[in-house]
CSV table of C-alpha atoms in Angstrom, one decimal:
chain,number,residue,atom,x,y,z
Y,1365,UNK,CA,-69.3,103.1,-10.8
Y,1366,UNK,CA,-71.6,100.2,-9.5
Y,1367,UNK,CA,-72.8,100.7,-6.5
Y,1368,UNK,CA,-71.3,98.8,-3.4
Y,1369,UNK,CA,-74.6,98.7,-1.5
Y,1370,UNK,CA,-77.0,95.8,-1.3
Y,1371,UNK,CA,-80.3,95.4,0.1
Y,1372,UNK,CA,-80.3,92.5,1.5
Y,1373,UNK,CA,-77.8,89.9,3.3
Y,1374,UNK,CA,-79.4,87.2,1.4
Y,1375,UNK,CA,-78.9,89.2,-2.0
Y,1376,UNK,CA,-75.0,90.2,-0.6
Y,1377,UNK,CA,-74.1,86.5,0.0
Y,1378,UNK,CA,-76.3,85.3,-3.2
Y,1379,UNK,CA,-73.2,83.8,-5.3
Y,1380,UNK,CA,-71.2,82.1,-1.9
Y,1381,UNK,CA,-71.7,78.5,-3.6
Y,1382,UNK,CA,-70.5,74.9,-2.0
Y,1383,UNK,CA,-67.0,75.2,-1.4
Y,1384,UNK,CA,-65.9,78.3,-1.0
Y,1385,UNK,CA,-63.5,79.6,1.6
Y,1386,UNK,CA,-64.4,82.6,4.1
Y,1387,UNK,CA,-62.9,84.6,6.1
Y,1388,UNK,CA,-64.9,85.5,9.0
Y,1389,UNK,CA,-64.3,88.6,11.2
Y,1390,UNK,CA,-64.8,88.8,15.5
Y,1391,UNK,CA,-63.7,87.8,18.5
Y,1392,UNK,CA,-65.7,85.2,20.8
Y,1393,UNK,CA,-68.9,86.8,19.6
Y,1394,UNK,CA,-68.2,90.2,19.8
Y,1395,UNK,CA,-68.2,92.2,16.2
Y,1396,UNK,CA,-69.3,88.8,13.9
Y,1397,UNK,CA,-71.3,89.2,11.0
Y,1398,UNK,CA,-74.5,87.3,12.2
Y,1399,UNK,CA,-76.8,88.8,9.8
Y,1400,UNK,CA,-74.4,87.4,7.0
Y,1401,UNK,CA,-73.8,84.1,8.6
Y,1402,UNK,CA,-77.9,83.6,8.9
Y,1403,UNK,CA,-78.1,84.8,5.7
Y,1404,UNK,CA,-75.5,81.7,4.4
Y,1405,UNK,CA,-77.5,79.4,6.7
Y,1406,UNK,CA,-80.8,80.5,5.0
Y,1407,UNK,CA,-78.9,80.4,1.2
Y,1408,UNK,CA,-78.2,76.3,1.7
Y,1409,UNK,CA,-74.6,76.9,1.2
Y,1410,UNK,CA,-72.1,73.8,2.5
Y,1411,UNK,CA,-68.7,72.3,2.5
Y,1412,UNK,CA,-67.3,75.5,3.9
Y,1413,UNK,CA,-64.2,75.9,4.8
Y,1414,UNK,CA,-64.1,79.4,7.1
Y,1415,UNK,CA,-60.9,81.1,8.7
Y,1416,UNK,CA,-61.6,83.0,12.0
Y,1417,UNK,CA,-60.3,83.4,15.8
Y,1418,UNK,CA,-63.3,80.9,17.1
Y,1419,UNK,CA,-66.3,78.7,15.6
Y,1420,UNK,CA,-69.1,81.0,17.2
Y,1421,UNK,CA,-71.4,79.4,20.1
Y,1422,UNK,CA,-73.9,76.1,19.1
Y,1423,UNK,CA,-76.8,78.4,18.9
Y,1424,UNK,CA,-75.3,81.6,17.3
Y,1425,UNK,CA,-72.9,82.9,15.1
Y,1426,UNK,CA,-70.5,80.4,13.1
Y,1427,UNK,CA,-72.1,77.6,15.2
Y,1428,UNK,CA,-75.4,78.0,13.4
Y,1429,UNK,CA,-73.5,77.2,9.9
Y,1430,UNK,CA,-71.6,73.9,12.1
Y,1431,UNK,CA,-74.9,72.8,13.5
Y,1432,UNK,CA,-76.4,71.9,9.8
Y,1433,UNK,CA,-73.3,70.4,8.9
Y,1434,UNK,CA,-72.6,72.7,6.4
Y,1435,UNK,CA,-68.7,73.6,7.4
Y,1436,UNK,CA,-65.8,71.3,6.1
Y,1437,UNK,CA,-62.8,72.5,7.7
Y,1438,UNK,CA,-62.4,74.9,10.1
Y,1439,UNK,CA,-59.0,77.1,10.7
Y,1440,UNK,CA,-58.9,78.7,13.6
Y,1441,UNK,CA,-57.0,79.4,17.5
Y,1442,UNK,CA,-59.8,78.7,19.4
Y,1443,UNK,CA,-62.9,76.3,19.6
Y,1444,UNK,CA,-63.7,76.4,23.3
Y,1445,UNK,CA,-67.2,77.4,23.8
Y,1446,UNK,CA,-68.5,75.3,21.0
Y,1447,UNK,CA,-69.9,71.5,22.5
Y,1448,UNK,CA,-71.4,70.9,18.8
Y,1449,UNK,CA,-67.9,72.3,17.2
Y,1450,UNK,CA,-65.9,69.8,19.9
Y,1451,UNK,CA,-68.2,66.5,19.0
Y,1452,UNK,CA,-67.6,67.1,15.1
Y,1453,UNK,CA,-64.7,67.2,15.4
Y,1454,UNK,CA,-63.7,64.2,17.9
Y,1455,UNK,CA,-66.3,62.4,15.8
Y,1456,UNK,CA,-64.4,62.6,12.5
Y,1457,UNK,CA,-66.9,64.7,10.6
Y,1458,UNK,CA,-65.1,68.1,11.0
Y,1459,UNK,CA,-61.4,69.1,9.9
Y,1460,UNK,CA,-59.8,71.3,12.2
Y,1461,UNK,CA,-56.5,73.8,12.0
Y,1462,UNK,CA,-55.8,75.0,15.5
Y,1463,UNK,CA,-53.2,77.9,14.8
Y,1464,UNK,CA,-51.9,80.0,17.1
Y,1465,UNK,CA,-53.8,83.5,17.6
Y,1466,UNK,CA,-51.2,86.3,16.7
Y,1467,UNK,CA,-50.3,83.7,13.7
Y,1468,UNK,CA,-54.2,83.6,12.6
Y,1469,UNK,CA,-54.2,87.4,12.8
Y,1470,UNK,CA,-50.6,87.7,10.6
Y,1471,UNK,CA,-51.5,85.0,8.1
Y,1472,UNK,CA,-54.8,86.7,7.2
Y,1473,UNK,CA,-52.8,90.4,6.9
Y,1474,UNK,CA,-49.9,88.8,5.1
Y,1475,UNK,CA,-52.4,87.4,2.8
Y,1476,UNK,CA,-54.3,90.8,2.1
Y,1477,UNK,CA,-50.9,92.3,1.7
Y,1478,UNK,CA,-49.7,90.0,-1.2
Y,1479,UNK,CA,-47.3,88.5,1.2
Y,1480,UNK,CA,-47.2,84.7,0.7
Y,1481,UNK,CA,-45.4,83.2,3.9
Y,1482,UNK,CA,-43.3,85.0,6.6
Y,1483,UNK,CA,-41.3,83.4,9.3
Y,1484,UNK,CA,-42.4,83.6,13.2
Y,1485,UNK,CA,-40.9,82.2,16.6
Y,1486,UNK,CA,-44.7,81.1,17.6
Y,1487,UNK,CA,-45.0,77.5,17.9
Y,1488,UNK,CA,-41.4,76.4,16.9
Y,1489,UNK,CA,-40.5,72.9,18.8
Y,1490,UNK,CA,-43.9,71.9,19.2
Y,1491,UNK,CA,-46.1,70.0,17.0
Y,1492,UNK,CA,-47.7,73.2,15.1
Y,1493,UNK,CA,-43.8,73.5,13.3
Y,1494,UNK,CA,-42.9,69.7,13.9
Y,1495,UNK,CA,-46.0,68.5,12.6
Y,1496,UNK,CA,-48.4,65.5,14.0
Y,1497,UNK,CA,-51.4,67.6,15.3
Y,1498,UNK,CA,-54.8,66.2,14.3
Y,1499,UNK,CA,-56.7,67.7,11.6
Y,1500,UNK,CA,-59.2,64.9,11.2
Y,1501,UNK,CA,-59.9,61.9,13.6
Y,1502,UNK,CA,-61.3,58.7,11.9
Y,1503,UNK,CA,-64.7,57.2,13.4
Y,1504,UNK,CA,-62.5,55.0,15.5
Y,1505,UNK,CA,-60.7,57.9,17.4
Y,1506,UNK,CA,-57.6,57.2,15.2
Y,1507,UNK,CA,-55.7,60.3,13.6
Y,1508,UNK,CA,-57.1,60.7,9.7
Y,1509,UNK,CA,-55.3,63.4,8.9
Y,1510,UNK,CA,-52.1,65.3,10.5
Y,1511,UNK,CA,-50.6,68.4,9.9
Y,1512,UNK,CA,-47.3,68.2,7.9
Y,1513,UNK,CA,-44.3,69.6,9.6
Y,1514,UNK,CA,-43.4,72.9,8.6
Y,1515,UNK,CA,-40.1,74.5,6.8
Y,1516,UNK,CA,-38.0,76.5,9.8
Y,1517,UNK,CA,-35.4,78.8,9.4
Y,1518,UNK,CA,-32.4,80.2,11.7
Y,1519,UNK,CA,-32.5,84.1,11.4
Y,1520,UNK,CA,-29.3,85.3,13.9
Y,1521,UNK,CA,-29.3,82.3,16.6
Y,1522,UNK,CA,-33.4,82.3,16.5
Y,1523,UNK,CA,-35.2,79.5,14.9
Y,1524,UNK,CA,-38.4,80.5,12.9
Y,1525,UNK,CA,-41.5,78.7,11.6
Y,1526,UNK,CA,-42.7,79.7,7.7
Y,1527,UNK,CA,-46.2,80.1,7.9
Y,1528,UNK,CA,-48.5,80.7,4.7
Y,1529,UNK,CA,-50.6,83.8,4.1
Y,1530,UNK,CA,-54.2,83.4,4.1
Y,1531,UNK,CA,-56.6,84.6,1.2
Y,1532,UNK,CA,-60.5,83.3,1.2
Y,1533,UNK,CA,-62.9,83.7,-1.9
Y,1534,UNK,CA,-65.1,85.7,0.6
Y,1535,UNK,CA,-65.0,87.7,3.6
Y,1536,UNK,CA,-67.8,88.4,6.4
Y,1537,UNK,CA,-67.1,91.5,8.4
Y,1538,UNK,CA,-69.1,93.4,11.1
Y,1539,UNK,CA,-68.7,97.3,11.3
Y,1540,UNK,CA,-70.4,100.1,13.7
Y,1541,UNK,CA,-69.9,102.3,10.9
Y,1542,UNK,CA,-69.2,102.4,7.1
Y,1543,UNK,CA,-69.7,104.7,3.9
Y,1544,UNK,CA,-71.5,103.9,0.7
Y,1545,UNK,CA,-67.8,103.7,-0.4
Y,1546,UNK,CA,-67.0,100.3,1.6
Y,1547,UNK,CA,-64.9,102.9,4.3
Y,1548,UNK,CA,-65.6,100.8,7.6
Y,1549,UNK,CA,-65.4,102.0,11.1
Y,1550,UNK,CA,-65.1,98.9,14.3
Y,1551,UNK,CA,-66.1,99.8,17.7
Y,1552,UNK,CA,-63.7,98.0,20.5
Y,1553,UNK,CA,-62.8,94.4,20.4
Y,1554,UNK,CA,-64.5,94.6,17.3
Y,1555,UNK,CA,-61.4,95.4,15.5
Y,1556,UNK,CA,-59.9,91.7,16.4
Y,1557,UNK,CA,-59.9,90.1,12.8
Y,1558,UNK,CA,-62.5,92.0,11.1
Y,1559,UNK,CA,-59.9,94.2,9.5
Y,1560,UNK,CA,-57.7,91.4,9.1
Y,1561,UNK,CA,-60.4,89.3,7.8
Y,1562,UNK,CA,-62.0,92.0,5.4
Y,1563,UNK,CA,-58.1,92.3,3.9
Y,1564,UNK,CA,-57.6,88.5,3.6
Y,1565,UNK,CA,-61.0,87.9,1.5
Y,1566,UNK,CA,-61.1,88.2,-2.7
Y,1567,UNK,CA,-64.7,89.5,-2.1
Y,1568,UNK,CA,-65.4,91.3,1.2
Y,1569,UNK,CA,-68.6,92.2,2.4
Y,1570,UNK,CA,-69.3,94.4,5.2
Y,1571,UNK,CA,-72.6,94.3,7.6
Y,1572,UNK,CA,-72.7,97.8,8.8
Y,1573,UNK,CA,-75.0,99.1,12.0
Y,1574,UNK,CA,-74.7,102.5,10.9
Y,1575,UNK,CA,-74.5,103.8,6.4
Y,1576,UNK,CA,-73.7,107.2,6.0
Y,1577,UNK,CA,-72.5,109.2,2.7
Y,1578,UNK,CA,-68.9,109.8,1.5
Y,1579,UNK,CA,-67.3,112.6,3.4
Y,1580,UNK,CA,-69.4,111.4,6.6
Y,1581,UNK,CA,-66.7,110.0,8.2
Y,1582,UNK,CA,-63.3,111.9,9.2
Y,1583,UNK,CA,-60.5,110.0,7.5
Y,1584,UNK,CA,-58.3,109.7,10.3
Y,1585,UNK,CA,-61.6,107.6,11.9
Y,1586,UNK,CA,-61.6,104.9,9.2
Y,1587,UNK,CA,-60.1,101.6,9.8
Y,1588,UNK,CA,-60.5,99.9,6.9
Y,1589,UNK,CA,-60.3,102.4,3.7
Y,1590,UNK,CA,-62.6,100.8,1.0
Y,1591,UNK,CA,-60.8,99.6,-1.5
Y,1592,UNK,CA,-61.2,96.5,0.6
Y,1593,UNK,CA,-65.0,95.8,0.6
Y,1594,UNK,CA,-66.8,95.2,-2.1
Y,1595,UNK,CA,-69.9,95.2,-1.2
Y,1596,UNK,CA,-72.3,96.4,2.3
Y,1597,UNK,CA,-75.2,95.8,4.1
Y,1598,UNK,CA,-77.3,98.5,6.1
Y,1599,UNK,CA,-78.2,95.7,8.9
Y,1600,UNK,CA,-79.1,98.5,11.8
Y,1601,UNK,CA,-78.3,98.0,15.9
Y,1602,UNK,CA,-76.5,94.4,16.6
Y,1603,UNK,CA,-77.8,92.4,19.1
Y,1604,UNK,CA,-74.4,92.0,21.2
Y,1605,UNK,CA,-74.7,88.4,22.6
Y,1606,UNK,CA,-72.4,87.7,25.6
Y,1607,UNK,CA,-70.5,84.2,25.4
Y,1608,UNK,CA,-70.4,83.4,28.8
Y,1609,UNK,CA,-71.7,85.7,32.1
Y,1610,UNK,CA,-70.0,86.1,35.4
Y,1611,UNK,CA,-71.8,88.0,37.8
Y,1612,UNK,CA,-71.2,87.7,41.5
Y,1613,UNK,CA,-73.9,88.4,44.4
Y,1614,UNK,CA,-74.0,92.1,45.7
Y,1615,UNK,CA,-72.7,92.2,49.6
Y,1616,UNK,CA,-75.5,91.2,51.8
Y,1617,UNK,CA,-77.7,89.7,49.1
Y,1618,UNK,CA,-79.7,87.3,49.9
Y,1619,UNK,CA,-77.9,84.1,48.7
């Protein structure tokens, strides 16, 4: 069999071309694939339309792909430390599908899973089941685009939304550990949508800090088996950025 390992990030994203959809794995800017996403930025690659919890931060991660203008449409449950991500969007040049977090995380497993839709409680009697957020504003500040409203269903006396299942032509995932085998390994609040992520995409590749052989990793340690990865990058130590620092003066420090 092929092997899954590639050499190079550039080499692992090679065939991403304009248009494609990606499902990208982290929370804030904890666990992302940044080698893969500077990789993309290097390749050229545009009118992207990417699935993850947040947009990265205008100088790092997903941001780096928004600041060239090379993202589309964005689906995601939260864009707040983003200025770059905010003014796109206001300014008409960016779509945007704010979704509820736990329903991000579900659509992306449901989609991995072969499940098409499933019904949830989250959001019902607001606009994200009645419809009427804004995707895209027009130049003008008008509403371009709004989201449709949403089937809903009464299961007992509970009213549900439908919500679809997500599945990207690519997938971008961070591990502290994998296996020549695509057998991955998160560390922390890196398991926030990488596994999700890595399930959701047709063609899901892997950054990995750590590559060891087949049998290096106890089963009952592996997160992800590797029958979802197709293909992996040795990338070494990440540089863990922190997304926004709170320190507060020691007592009797000079202030």
């Amino acid at each position: 069999m092929a092997t899954k390992v590639f050499d190079t990030a550039a080499a692992a994203v090679a065939d991403v071309s304009d248009g494609a959809t990606l499902a990208v794995g982290g929370f804030g800017l904890c666990g992302i694939p940044d080698v893969l996403i500077q990789a993309l930025v290097d390749s050229g690659v545009g009118d992207l339309e990417v699935f993850s919890n947040n947009c990265g931060v205008d100088d790092h991660g997903l941001g780096l792909l928004l600041n060239e203008h090379r993202v589309r449409r964005v689906v995601a449950s939260y864009v707040g430390e983003n200025k770059e991500f905010a003014r796109q969007y206001l300014a008409g040049e960016l779509e945007v599908e704010l979704t509820p977090q736990g329903t991000l995380a579900e659509r992306l497993r449901a989609g991995g899973a072969g499940i098409p839709a499933f019904f949830t409680p989250a959001g019902v009697g607001t606009p994200v089941s009645d419809g009427g957020l804004p995707w895209r504003y027009a130049s003008d500040g008008s509403v371009a685009v709004a989201s449709p409203p949403k089937e809903t269903r009464v299961f007992g006396d509970k009213r549900y939304v439908m919500e679809l299942g997500i599945n990207a032509d690519f997938a971008l995932v961070h591990a502290v550990k994998g296996d020549t085998a695509g057998n991955l390994v998160f560390d922390k609040t890196a398991m926030n949508f990488n596994p999700l992520a890595a399930m959701a995409g047709k063609i899901t590749i892997a950054q990995v800090e750590e590559l060891v052989e087949p049998g290096d990793i106890d089963p009952a340690q592996v997160h992800l088996p590797g029958i979802f990865v197709k293909r992996i990058v040795h990338t070494g130590p990440q540089n863990k950025r922190i997304e926004k620092r709170t320190v507060t003066a020691s007592e009797g420090a000079a202030q």
